[in-house]
Amino acid sequence: MKGVILAGGLGTRLYPLTYATNKHLLPIFDKPMIFYPISTLIQAGIKEILVVVSGPYAGHFIRVLKNGKELGVDHLEFAYQEKPDGGIADALLLAEEFADGRDICVILGDNTTDAKIKDSIDGFQDGALLFFKKIEDPESLRRFGVAVFDKDNKLLKIEEKPKNPQSQFAATGLYVYDNKVFDYIRKCSPSWRQEIEITDVNNHYIARGKANWTNLSGFWSDSGTFETLYLANSYWAKKHEDRQNS
């Protein structure tokens, strides 16, 4: 399995910080943000990684990541998304040649988690595996794609940024797909935001009965707002302090 990290966009919600560099290169405690999703993939045994970048600071990634060897990456590639506001699925489509027919594990570049996903990765067979996280705060929940279940806890669909979420389970931005994902992306039309939504791609898998889901255990946070950026920094600083004191 290969890994794809989506690290494009303009990071407008973090202006003026992202006037200086790409959001995914901002610090989370003592490391650039993108080091965390790379670590998640490496710990799962995935060492061939593509980083999709965009925006005016795309070149900054090469200076930070180099060839990936220092982080344990065997093979590192970059792809450039020409339309930084094209959406997650539009960015993922750039990974088709890199995937070369193999399964891929996709993670957003602003995700930090200490969850161990290797067992889930090793058990993957086909279709899609979607990682969800239970979020108690309704206001925070509305920023994400939210799962809709039937009475037997079967996943029916994902609603993108719903005003009235029907569950507390948010899509985390961590997904495993088989090689059909690129065909499904091409079937999607731009949303009202003029983006190709990854939620629409996931719903293609769900509608065909080819999507499984699992709860992402441990800490997880995106870092796309000032509040979540602070939350992630606080968690990883505390975890480092605990290790030092143990």
PDB file of N, CA and C in Angstrom, residues 63-164:
ATOM      1  N   ARG A  63      12.477  21.931   0.903  1.00  0.00           N
ATOM      2  CA  ARG A  63      13.518  22.272   1.880  1.00  0.00           C
ATOM      3  C   ARG A  63      13.273  21.576   3.212  1.00  0.00           C
ATOM      4  N   VAL A  64      12.001  21.407   3.593  1.00  0.00           N
ATOM      5  CA  VAL A  64      11.664  20.796   4.882  1.00  0.00           C
ATOM      6  C   VAL A  64      11.762  19.269   4.828  1.00  0.00           C
ATOM      7  N   LEU A  65      11.201  18.684   3.783  1.00  0.00           N
ATOM      8  CA  LEU A  65      11.116  17.221   3.711  1.00  0.00           C
ATOM      9  C   LEU A  65      12.295  16.581   2.985  1.00  0.00           C
ATOM     10  N   LYS A  66      12.941  17.345   2.120  1.00  0.00           N
ATOM     11  CA  LYS A  66      14.067  16.820   1.317  1.00  0.00           C
ATOM     12  C   LYS A  66      13.608  15.565   0.583  1.00  0.00           C
ATOM     13  N   ASN A  67      14.343  14.457   0.733  1.00  0.00           N
ATOM     14  CA  ASN A  67      13.927  13.223   0.060  1.00  0.00           C
ATOM     15  C   ASN A  67      13.189  12.272   1.001  1.00  0.00           C
ATOM     16  N   GLY A  68      12.916  12.722   2.202  1.00  0.00           N
ATOM     17  CA  GLY A  68      12.139  11.928   3.151  1.00  0.00           C
ATOM     18  C   GLY A  68      12.924  10.922   3.961  1.00  0.00           C
ATOM     19  N   LYS A  69      14.185  10.705   3.620  1.00  0.00           N
ATOM     20  CA  LYS A  69      14.962   9.651   4.279  1.00  0.00           C
ATOM     21  C   LYS A  69      15.098   9.889   5.784  1.00  0.00           C
ATOM     22  N   GLU A  70      15.258  11.154   6.188  1.00  0.00           N
ATOM     23  CA  GLU A  70      15.438  11.457   7.609  1.00  0.00           C
ATOM     24  C   GLU A  70      14.198  11.113   8.432  1.00  0.00           C
ATOM     25  N   LEU A  71      13.060  11.000   7.771  1.00  0.00           N
ATOM     26  CA  LEU A  71      11.809  10.688   8.456  1.00  0.00           C
ATOM     27  C   LEU A  71      11.416   9.222   8.316  1.00  0.00           C
ATOM     28  N   GLY A  72      12.233   8.452   7.626  1.00  0.00           N
ATOM     29  CA  GLY A  72      11.939   7.031   7.461  1.00  0.00           C
ATOM     30  C   GLY A  72      11.205   6.682   6.190  1.00  0.00           C
ATOM     31  N   VAL A  73      11.084   7.654   5.271  1.00  0.00           N
ATOM     32  CA  VAL A  73      10.397   7.418   4.006  1.00  0.00           C
ATOM     33  C   VAL A  73      11.371   6.783   3.018  1.00  0.00           C
ATOM     34  N   ASP A  74      10.948   5.705   2.378  1.00  0.00           N
ATOM     35  CA  ASP A  74      11.799   5.055   1.375  1.00  0.00           C
ATOM     36  C   ASP A  74      11.747   5.790   0.032  1.00  0.00           C
ATOM     37  N   HIS A  75      10.549   6.268  -0.313  1.00  0.00           N
ATOM     38  CA  HIS A  75      10.376   6.934  -1.612  1.00  0.00           C
ATOM     39  C   HIS A  75       9.376   8.067  -1.435  1.00  0.00           C
ATOM     40  N   LEU A  76       9.795   9.282  -1.763  1.00  0.00           N
ATOM     41  CA  LEU A  76       8.951  10.463  -1.591  1.00  0.00           C
ATOM     42  C   LEU A  76       8.785  11.169  -2.928  1.00  0.00           C
ATOM     43  N   GLU A  77       7.533  11.478  -3.256  1.00  0.00           N
ATOM     44  CA  GLU A  77       7.228  12.241  -4.461  1.00  0.00           C
ATOM     45  C   GLU A  77       6.352  13.435  -4.102  1.00  0.00           C
ATOM     46  N   PHE A  78       6.316  14.408  -5.009  1.00  0.00           N
ATOM     47  CA  PHE A  78       5.444  15.561  -4.864  1.00  0.00           C
ATOM     48  C   PHE A  78       4.584  15.703  -6.119  1.00  0.00           C
ATOM     49  N   ALA A  79       3.375  16.191  -5.932  1.00  0.00           N
ATOM     50  CA  ALA A  79       2.504  16.557  -7.048  1.00  0.00           C
ATOM     51  C   ALA A  79       1.947  17.938  -6.755  1.00  0.00           C
ATOM     52  N   TYR A  80       1.710  18.706  -7.807  1.00  0.00           N
ATOM     53  CA  TYR A  80       1.251  20.088  -7.642  1.00  0.00           C
ATOM     54  C   TYR A  80      -0.184  20.236  -8.126  1.00  0.00           C
ATOM     55  N   GLN A  81      -1.055  20.673  -7.230  1.00  0.00           N
ATOM     56  CA  GLN A  81      -2.456  20.943  -7.566  1.00  0.00           C
ATOM     57  C   GLN A  81      -2.565  22.379  -8.064  1.00  0.00           C
ATOM     58  N   GLU A  82      -2.866  22.548  -9.335  1.00  0.00           N
ATOM     59  CA  GLU A  82      -2.864  23.883  -9.931  1.00  0.00           C
ATOM     60  C   GLU A  82      -3.980  24.772  -9.378  1.00  0.00           C
ATOM     61  N   LYS A  83      -5.091  24.145  -8.958  1.00  0.00           N
ATOM     62  CA  LYS A  83      -6.202  24.916  -8.406  1.00  0.00           C
ATOM     63  C   LYS A  83      -6.266  24.639  -6.898  1.00  0.00           C
ATOM     64  N   PRO A  84      -5.675  25.498  -6.075  1.00  0.00           N
ATOM     65  CA  PRO A  84      -5.587  25.200  -4.644  1.00  0.00           C
ATOM     66  C   PRO A  84      -6.923  25.130  -3.932  1.00  0.00           C
ATOM     67  N   ASP A  85      -7.982  25.693  -4.544  1.00  0.00           N
ATOM     68  CA  ASP A  85      -9.312  25.608  -3.943  1.00  0.00           C
ATOM     69  C   ASP A  85     -10.198  24.602  -4.680  1.00  0.00           C
ATOM     70  N   GLY A  86      -9.567  23.646  -5.344  1.00  0.00           N
ATOM     71  CA  GLY A  86     -10.308  22.668  -6.136  1.00  0.00           C
ATOM     72  C   GLY A  86     -10.946  21.563  -5.327  1.00  0.00           C
ATOM     73  N   GLY A  87     -10.535  21.415  -4.073  1.00  0.00           N
ATOM     74  CA  GLY A  87     -11.122  20.389  -3.219  1.00  0.00           C
ATOM     75  C   GLY A  87     -10.190  19.212  -3.002  1.00  0.00           C
ATOM     76  N   ILE A  88     -10.517  18.436  -1.961  1.00  0.00           N
ATOM     77  CA  ILE A  88      -9.682  17.306  -1.568  1.00  0.00           C
ATOM     78  C   ILE A  88      -9.642  16.236  -2.646  1.00  0.00           C
ATOM     79  N   ALA A  89     -10.804  15.916  -3.215  1.00  0.00           N
ATOM     80  CA  ALA A  89     -10.840  14.853  -4.221  1.00  0.00           C
ATOM     81  C   ALA A  89     -10.100  15.265  -5.488  1.00  0.00           C
ATOM     82  N   ASP A  90     -10.178  16.543  -5.840  1.00  0.00           N
ATOM     83  CA  ASP A  90      -9.429  17.042  -6.987  1.00  0.00           C
ATOM     84  C   ASP A  90      -7.935  16.857  -6.766  1.00  0.00           C
ATOM     85  N   ALA A  91      -7.483  17.105  -5.548  1.00  0.00           N
ATOM     86  CA  ALA A  91      -6.070  16.898  -5.219  1.00  0.00           C
ATOM     87  C   ALA A  91      -5.705  15.416  -5.276  1.00  0.00           C
ATOM     88  N   LEU A  92      -6.603  14.579  -4.786  1.00  0.00           N
ATOM     89  CA  LEU A  92      -6.323  13.144  -4.751  1.00  0.00           C
ATOM     90  C   LEU A  92      -6.192  12.560  -6.155  1.00  0.00           C
ATOM     91  N   LEU A  93      -6.918  13.116  -7.104  1.00  0.00           N
ATOM     92  CA  LEU A  93      -6.851  12.602  -8.475  1.00  0.00           C
ATOM     93  C   LEU A  93      -5.424  12.666  -9.027  1.00  0.00           C
ATOM     94  N   LEU A  94      -4.620  13.576  -8.503  1.00  0.00           N
ATOM     95  CA  LEU A  94      -3.229  13.695  -8.945  1.00  0.00           C
ATOM     96  C   LEU A  94      -2.375  12.509  -8.523  1.00  0.00           C
ATOM     97  N   ALA A  95      -2.913  11.664  -7.650  1.00  0.00           N
ATOM     98  CA  ALA A  95      -2.155  10.515  -7.153  1.00  0.00           C
ATOM     99  C   ALA A  95      -2.353   9.263  -7.998  1.00  0.00           C
ATOM    100  N   GLU A  96      -3.140   9.349  -9.061  1.00  0.00           N
ATOM    101  CA  GLU A  96      -3.478   8.139  -9.823  1.00  0.00           C
ATOM    102  C   GLU A  96      -2.244   7.448 -10.395  1.00  0.00           C
ATOM    103  N   GLU A  97      -1.372   8.197 -11.014  1.00  0.00           N
ATOM    104  CA  GLU A  97      -0.167   7.588 -11.589  1.00  0.00           C
ATOM    105  C   GLU A  97       0.733   7.034 -10.493  1.00  0.00           C
ATOM    106  N   PHE A  98       0.861   7.768  -9.394  1.00  0.00           N
ATOM    107  CA  PHE A  98       1.677   7.310  -8.269  1.00  0.00           C
ATOM    108  C   PHE A  98       1.140   6.007  -7.703  1.00  0.00           C
ATOM    109  N   ALA A  99      -0.183   5.890  -7.575  1.00  0.00           N
ATOM    110  CA  ALA A  99      -0.790   4.682  -6.996  1.00  0.00           C
ATOM    111  C   ALA A  99      -0.501   3.457  -7.845  1.00  0.00           C
ATOM    112  N   ASP A 100      -0.492   3.623  -9.158  1.00  0.00           N
ATOM    113  CA  ASP A 100      -0.124   2.535 -10.074  1.00  0.00           C
ATOM    114  C   ASP A 100      -0.951   1.274  -9.827  1.00  0.00           C
ATOM    115  N   GLY A 101      -2.253   1.470  -9.595  1.00  0.00           N
ATOM    116  CA  GLY A 101      -3.152   0.332  -9.426  1.00  0.00           C
ATOM    117  C   GLY A 101      -3.196  -0.253  -8.033  1.00  0.00           C
ATOM    118  N   ARG A 102      -2.403   0.260  -7.123  1.00  0.00           N
ATOM    119  CA  ARG A 102      -2.360  -0.299  -5.766  1.00  0.00           C
ATOM    120  C   ARG A 102      -3.308   0.457  -4.839  1.00  0.00           C
ATOM    121  N   ASP A 103      -3.580  -0.150  -3.681  1.00  0.00           N
ATOM    122  CA  ASP A 103      -4.383   0.506  -2.656  1.00  0.00           C
ATOM    123  C   ASP A 103      -3.599   1.694  -2.100  1.00  0.00           C
ATOM    124  N   ILE A 104      -4.347   2.693  -1.612  1.00  0.00           N
ATOM    125  CA  ILE A 104      -3.698   3.873  -1.041  1.00  0.00           C
ATOM    126  C   ILE A 104      -4.319   4.230   0.301  1.00  0.00           C
ATOM    127  N   CYS A 105      -3.483   4.745   1.177  1.00  0.00           N
ATOM    128  CA  CYS A 105      -3.936   5.324   2.439  1.00  0.00           C
ATOM    129  C   CYS A 105      -3.780   6.834   2.312  1.00  0.00           C
ATOM    130  N   VAL A 106      -4.875   7.541   2.465  1.00  0.00           N
ATOM    131  CA  VAL A 106      -4.911   8.993   2.265  1.00  0.00           C
ATOM    132  C   VAL A 106      -5.098   9.680   3.610  1.00  0.00           C
ATOM    133  N   ILE A 107      -4.303  10.702   3.867  1.00  0.00           N
ATOM    134  CA  ILE A 107      -4.437  11.462   5.106  1.00  0.00           C
ATOM    135  C   ILE A 107      -4.249  12.946   4.806  1.00  0.00           C
ATOM    136  N   LEU A 108      -5.066  13.762   5.427  1.00  0.00           N
ATOM    137  CA  LEU A 108      -4.922  15.206   5.254  1.00  0.00           C
ATOM    138  C   LEU A 108      -3.686  15.690   5.992  1.00  0.00           C
ATOM    139  N   GLY A 109      -3.004  16.649   5.392  1.00  0.00           N
ATOM    140  CA  GLY A 109      -1.733  17.114   5.939  1.00  0.00           C
ATOM    141  C   GLY A 109      -1.842  17.888   7.232  1.00  0.00           C
ATOM    142  N   ASP A 110      -3.064  18.311   7.602  1.00  0.00           N
ATOM    143  CA  ASP A 110      -3.210  19.046   8.865  1.00  0.00           C
ATOM    144  C   ASP A 110      -3.740  18.169   9.989  1.00  0.00           C
ATOM    145  N   ASN A 111      -3.755  16.851   9.768  1.00  0.00           N
ATOM    146  CA  ASN A 111      -4.211  15.922  10.805  1.00  0.00           C
ATOM    147  C   ASN A 111      -3.057  15.483  11.692  1.00  0.00           C
ATOM    148  N   THR A 112      -3.254  15.541  12.994  1.00  0.00           N
ATOM    149  CA  THR A 112      -2.294  14.952  13.916  1.00  0.00           C
ATOM    150  C   THR A 112      -3.038  13.964  14.798  1.00  0.00           C
ATOM    151  N   THR A 113      -2.490  12.767  14.926  1.00  0.00           N
ATOM    152  CA  THR A 113      -3.120  11.730  15.729  1.00  0.00           C
ATOM    153  C   THR A 113      -2.037  10.809  16.279  1.00  0.00           C
ATOM    154  N   ASP A 114      -2.300  10.238  17.444  1.00  0.00           N
ATOM    155  CA  ASP A 114      -1.411   9.197  17.964  1.00  0.00           C
ATOM    156  C   ASP A 114      -2.057   7.817  17.839  1.00  0.00           C
ATOM    157  N   ALA A 115      -3.133   7.724  17.055  1.00  0.00           N
ATOM    158  CA  ALA A 115      -3.786   6.434  16.823  1.00  0.00           C
ATOM    159  C   ALA A 115      -2.859   5.503  16.042  1.00  0.00           C
ATOM    160  N   LYS A 116      -2.934   4.238  16.354  1.00  0.00           N
ATOM    161  CA  LYS A 116      -2.177   3.225  15.639  1.00  0.00           C
ATOM    162  C   LYS A 116      -3.115   2.553  14.629  1.00  0.00           C
ATOM    163  N   ILE A 117      -2.831   2.687  13.360  1.00  0.00           N
ATOM    164  CA  ILE A 117      -3.751   2.206  12.333  1.00  0.00           C
ATOM    165  C   ILE A 117      -3.223   0.987  11.584  1.00  0.00           C
ATOM    166  N   LYS A 118      -2.088   0.437  12.013  1.00  0.00           N
ATOM    167  CA  LYS A 118      -1.464  -0.642  11.249  1.00  0.00           C
ATOM    168  C   LYS A 118      -2.368  -1.859  11.112  1.00  0.00           C
ATOM    169  N   ASP A 119      -3.047  -2.251  12.180  1.00  0.00           N
ATOM    170  CA  ASP A 119      -3.923  -3.423  12.108  1.00  0.00           C
ATOM    171  C   ASP A 119      -5.045  -3.202  11.094  1.00  0.00           C
ATOM    172  N   SER A 120      -5.602  -1.989  11.082  1.00  0.00           N
ATOM    173  CA  SER A 120      -6.660  -1.685  10.116  1.00  0.00           C
ATOM    174  C   SER A 120      -6.120  -1.714   8.697  1.00  0.00           C
ATOM    175  N   ILE A 121      -4.924  -1.185   8.512  1.00  0.00           N
ATOM    176  CA  ILE A 121      -4.291  -1.192   7.191  1.00  0.00           C
ATOM    177  C   ILE A 121      -4.021  -2.624   6.732  1.00  0.00           C
ATOM    178  N   ASP A 122      -3.477  -3.421   7.626  1.00  0.00           N
ATOM    179  CA  ASP A 122      -3.132  -4.802   7.270  1.00  0.00           C
ATOM    180  C   ASP A 122      -4.368  -5.631   6.946  1.00  0.00           C
ATOM    181  N   GLY A 123      -5.499  -5.288   7.540  1.00  0.00           N
ATOM    182  CA  GLY A 123      -6.727  -6.054   7.315  1.00  0.00           C
ATOM    183  C   GLY A 123      -7.543  -5.587   6.128  1.00  0.00           C
ATOM    184  N   PHE A 124      -7.109  -4.515   5.469  1.00  0.00           N
ATOM    185  CA  PHE A 124      -7.874  -3.970   4.350  1.00  0.00           C
ATOM    186  C   PHE A 124      -7.824  -4.912   3.155  1.00  0.00           C
ATOM    187  N   GLN A 125      -9.004  -5.093   2.502  1.00  0.00           N
ATOM    188  CA  GLN A 125      -9.065  -5.957   1.329  1.00  0.00           C
ATOM    189  C   GLN A 125      -9.461  -5.200   0.067  1.00  0.00           C
ATOM    190  N   ASP A 126     -10.619  -4.533   0.117  1.00  0.00           N
ATOM    191  CA  ASP A 126     -11.025  -3.750  -1.051  1.00  0.00           C
ATOM    192  C   ASP A 126     -12.063  -2.719  -0.619  1.00  0.00           C
ATOM    193  N   GLY A 127     -12.498  -1.904  -1.596  1.00  0.00           N
ATOM    194  CA  GLY A 127     -13.469  -0.868  -1.274  1.00  0.00           C
ATOM    195  C   GLY A 127     -12.812   0.317  -0.602  1.00  0.00           C
ATOM    196  N   ALA A 128     -13.455   0.773   0.475  1.00  0.00           N
ATOM    197  CA  ALA A 128     -12.938   1.920   1.227  1.00  0.00           C
ATOM    198  C   ALA A 128     -13.048   1.646   2.713  1.00  0.00           C
ATOM    199  N   LEU A 129     -12.092   2.134   3.449  1.00  0.00           N
ATOM    200  CA  LEU A 129     -12.133   2.105   4.918  1.00  0.00           C
ATOM    201  C   LEU A 129     -12.055   3.554   5.390  1.00  0.00           C
ATOM    202  N   LEU A 130     -13.073   3.984   6.137  1.00  0.00           N
ATOM    203  CA  LEU A 130     -13.192   5.370   6.562  1.00  0.00           C
ATOM    204  C   LEU A 130     -13.011   5.447   8.067  1.00  0.00           C
ATOM    205  N   PHE A 131     -12.140   6.331   8.501  1.00  0.00           N
ATOM    206  CA  PHE A 131     -11.877   6.509   9.927  1.00  0.00           C
ATOM    207  C   PHE A 131     -12.699   7.694  10.445  1.00  0.00           C
ATOM    208  N   PHE A 132     -13.517   7.424  11.469  1.00  0.00           N
ATOM    209  CA  PHE A 132     -14.341   8.459  12.085  1.00  0.00           C
ATOM    210  C   PHE A 132     -13.885   8.718  13.513  1.00  0.00           C
ATOM    211  N   LYS A 133     -14.245   9.892  14.007  1.00  0.00           N
ATOM    212  CA  LYS A 133     -13.968  10.257  15.392  1.00  0.00           C
ATOM    213  C   LYS A 133     -15.217  10.875  15.998  1.00  0.00           C
ATOM    214  N   LYS A 134     -15.549  10.455  17.223  1.00  0.00           N
ATOM    215  CA  LYS A 134     -16.717  11.012  17.900  1.00  0.00           C
ATOM    216  C   LYS A 134     -16.373  12.396  18.434  1.00  0.00           C
ATOM    217  N   ILE A 135     -17.195  13.375  18.071  1.00  0.00           N
ATOM    218  CA  ILE A 135     -16.998  14.765  18.490  1.00  0.00           C
ATOM    219  C   ILE A 135     -18.238  15.223  19.246  1.00  0.00           C
ATOM    220  N   GLU A 136     -18.026  15.643  20.470  1.00  0.00           N
ATOM    221  CA  GLU A 136     -19.153  15.993  21.330  1.00  0.00           C
ATOM    222  C   GLU A 136     -19.737  17.367  21.002  1.00  0.00           C
ATOM    223  N   ASP A 137     -18.898  18.316  20.622  1.00  0.00           N
ATOM    224  CA  ASP A 137     -19.344  19.693  20.422  1.00  0.00           C
ATOM    225  C   ASP A 137     -20.060  19.853  19.080  1.00  0.00           C
ATOM    226  N   PRO A 138     -21.353  20.176  19.073  1.00  0.00           N
ATOM    227  CA  PRO A 138     -22.097  20.275  17.808  1.00  0.00           C
ATOM    228  C   PRO A 138     -21.537  21.336  16.875  1.00  0.00           C
ATOM    229  N   GLU A 139     -21.053  22.436  17.422  1.00  0.00           N
ATOM    230  CA  GLU A 139     -20.532  23.506  16.581  1.00  0.00           C
ATOM    231  C   GLU A 139     -19.286  23.044  15.833  1.00  0.00           C
ATOM    232  N   SER A 140     -18.402  22.355  16.524  1.00  0.00           N
ATOM    233  CA  SER A 140     -17.201  21.814  15.877  1.00  0.00           C
ATOM    234  C   SER A 140     -17.561  20.756  14.848  1.00  0.00           C
ATOM    235  N   LEU A 141     -18.551  19.953  15.172  1.00  0.00           N
ATOM    236  CA  LEU A 141     -18.960  18.852  14.297  1.00  0.00           C
ATOM    237  C   LEU A 141     -19.402  19.347  12.925  1.00  0.00           C
ATOM    238  N   ARG A 142     -19.991  20.512  12.889  1.00  0.00           N
ATOM    239  CA  ARG A 142     -20.535  21.045  11.628  1.00  0.00           C
ATOM    240  C   ARG A 142     -19.459  21.422  10.623  1.00  0.00           C
ATOM    241  N   ARG A 143     -18.197  21.392  11.033  1.00  0.00           N
ATOM    242  CA  ARG A 143     -17.108  21.709  10.097  1.00  0.00           C
ATOM    243  C   ARG A 143     -16.712  20.520   9.235  1.00  0.00           C
ATOM    244  N   PHE A 144     -17.261  19.342   9.546  1.00  0.00           N
ATOM    245  CA  PHE A 144     -16.777  18.106   8.933  1.00  0.00           C
ATOM    246  C   PHE A 144     -17.869  17.404   8.127  1.00  0.00           C
ATOM    247  N   GLY A 145     -17.445  16.350   7.429  1.00  0.00           N
ATOM    248  CA  GLY A 145     -18.402  15.388   6.920  1.00  0.00           C
ATOM    249  C   GLY A 145     -18.835  14.509   8.084  1.00  0.00           C
ATOM    250  N   VAL A 146     -20.146  14.308   8.244  1.00  0.00           N
ATOM    251  CA  VAL A 146     -20.673  13.607   9.409  1.00  0.00           C
ATOM    252  C   VAL A 146     -21.433  12.361   8.964  1.00  0.00           C
ATOM    253  N   ALA A 147     -21.180  11.247   9.651  1.00  0.00           N
ATOM    254  CA  ALA A 147     -21.788   9.971   9.307  1.00  0.00           C
ATOM    255  C   ALA A 147     -23.279   9.960   9.642  1.00  0.00           C
ATOM    256  N   VAL A 148     -24.039   9.289   8.779  1.00  0.00           N
ATOM    257  CA  VAL A 148     -25.456   9.018   9.023  1.00  0.00           C
ATOM    258  C   VAL A 148     -25.610   7.501   9.095  1.00  0.00           C
ATOM    259  N   PHE A 149     -26.161   7.008  10.202  1.00  0.00           N
ATOM    260  CA  PHE A 149     -26.329   5.570  10.424  1.00  0.00           C
ATOM    261  C   PHE A 149     -27.812   5.210  10.486  1.00  0.00           C
ATOM    262  N   ASP A 150     -28.110   3.946  10.195  1.00  0.00           N
ATOM    263  CA  ASP A 150     -29.463   3.457  10.466  1.00  0.00           C
ATOM    264  C   ASP A 150     -29.528   2.946  11.895  1.00  0.00           C
ATOM    265  N   LYS A 151     -30.662   2.385  12.290  1.00  0.00           N
ATOM    266  CA  LYS A 151     -30.851   1.945  13.676  1.00  0.00           C
ATOM    267  C   LYS A 151     -29.928   0.797  14.060  1.00  0.00           C
ATOM    268  N   ASP A 152     -29.383   0.098  13.063  1.00  0.00           N
ATOM    269  CA  ASP A 152     -28.466  -1.012  13.326  1.00  0.00           C
ATOM    270  C   ASP A 152     -26.997  -0.591  13.215  1.00  0.00           C
ATOM    271  N   ASN A 153     -26.767   0.723  13.169  1.00  0.00           N
ATOM    272  CA  ASN A 153     -25.418   1.287  13.101  1.00  0.00           C
ATOM    273  C   ASN A 153     -24.736   1.021  11.764  1.00  0.00           C
ATOM    274  N   LYS A 154     -25.545   0.768  10.734  1.00  0.00           N
ATOM    275  CA  LYS A 154     -24.996   0.628   9.382  1.00  0.00           C
ATOM    276  C   LYS A 154     -24.817   2.012   8.791  1.00  0.00           C
ATOM    277  N   LEU A 155     -23.664   2.235   8.175  1.00  0.00           N
ATOM    278  CA  LEU A 155     -23.369   3.531   7.565  1.00  0.00           C
ATOM    279  C   LEU A 155     -24.195   3.704   6.301  1.00  0.00           C
ATOM    280  N   LEU A 156     -25.039   4.749   6.275  1.00  0.00           N
ATOM    281  CA  LEU A 156     -25.904   5.019   5.134  1.00  0.00           C
ATOM    282  C   LEU A 156     -25.299   6.031   4.174  1.00  0.00           C
ATOM    283  N   LYS A 157     -24.674   7.052   4.719  1.00  0.00           N
ATOM    284  CA  LYS A 157     -24.073   8.099   3.894  1.00  0.00           C
ATOM    285  C   LYS A 157     -23.284   9.036   4.802  1.00  0.00           C
ATOM    286  N   ILE A 158     -22.595   9.964   4.178  1.00  0.00           N
ATOM    287  CA  ILE A 158     -21.908  11.033   4.908  1.00  0.00           C
ATOM    288  C   ILE A 158     -22.477  12.351   4.413  1.00  0.00           C
ATOM    289  N   GLU A 159     -22.837  13.218   5.347  1.00  0.00           N
ATOM    290  CA  GLU A 159     -23.320  14.550   5.005  1.00  0.00           C
ATOM    291  C   GLU A 159     -22.190  15.555   5.197  1.00  0.00           C
ATOM    292  N   GLU A 160     -21.978  16.403   4.203  1.00  0.00           N
ATOM    293  CA  GLU A 160     -20.896  17.375   4.264  1.00  0.00           C
ATOM    294  C   GLU A 160     -21.338  18.634   5.008  1.00  0.00           C
ATOM    295  N   LYS A 161     -20.651  18.937   6.095  1.00  0.00           N
ATOM    296  CA  LYS A 161     -20.901  20.140   6.894  1.00  0.00           C
ATOM    297  C   LYS A 161     -22.395  20.375   7.165  1.00  0.00           C
ATOM    298  N   PRO A 162     -23.069  19.400   7.776  1.00  0.00           N
ATOM    299  CA  PRO A 162     -24.519  19.540   7.981  1.00  0.00           C
ATOM    300  C   PRO A 162     -24.858  20.570   9.054  1.00  0.00           C
ATOM    301  N   LYS A 163     -25.970  21.266   8.860  1.00  0.00           N
ATOM    302  CA  LYS A 163     -26.445  22.200   9.880  1.00  0.00           C
ATOM    303  C   LYS A 163     -26.968  21.451  11.098  1.00  0.00           C
ATOM    304  N   ASN A 164     -27.563  20.289  10.843  1.00  0.00           N
ATOM    305  CA  ASN A 164     -28.121  19.468  11.921  1.00  0.00           C
ATOM    306  C   ASN A 164     -27.550  18.061  11.817  1.00  0.00           C
TER     307      ASN A 164
END
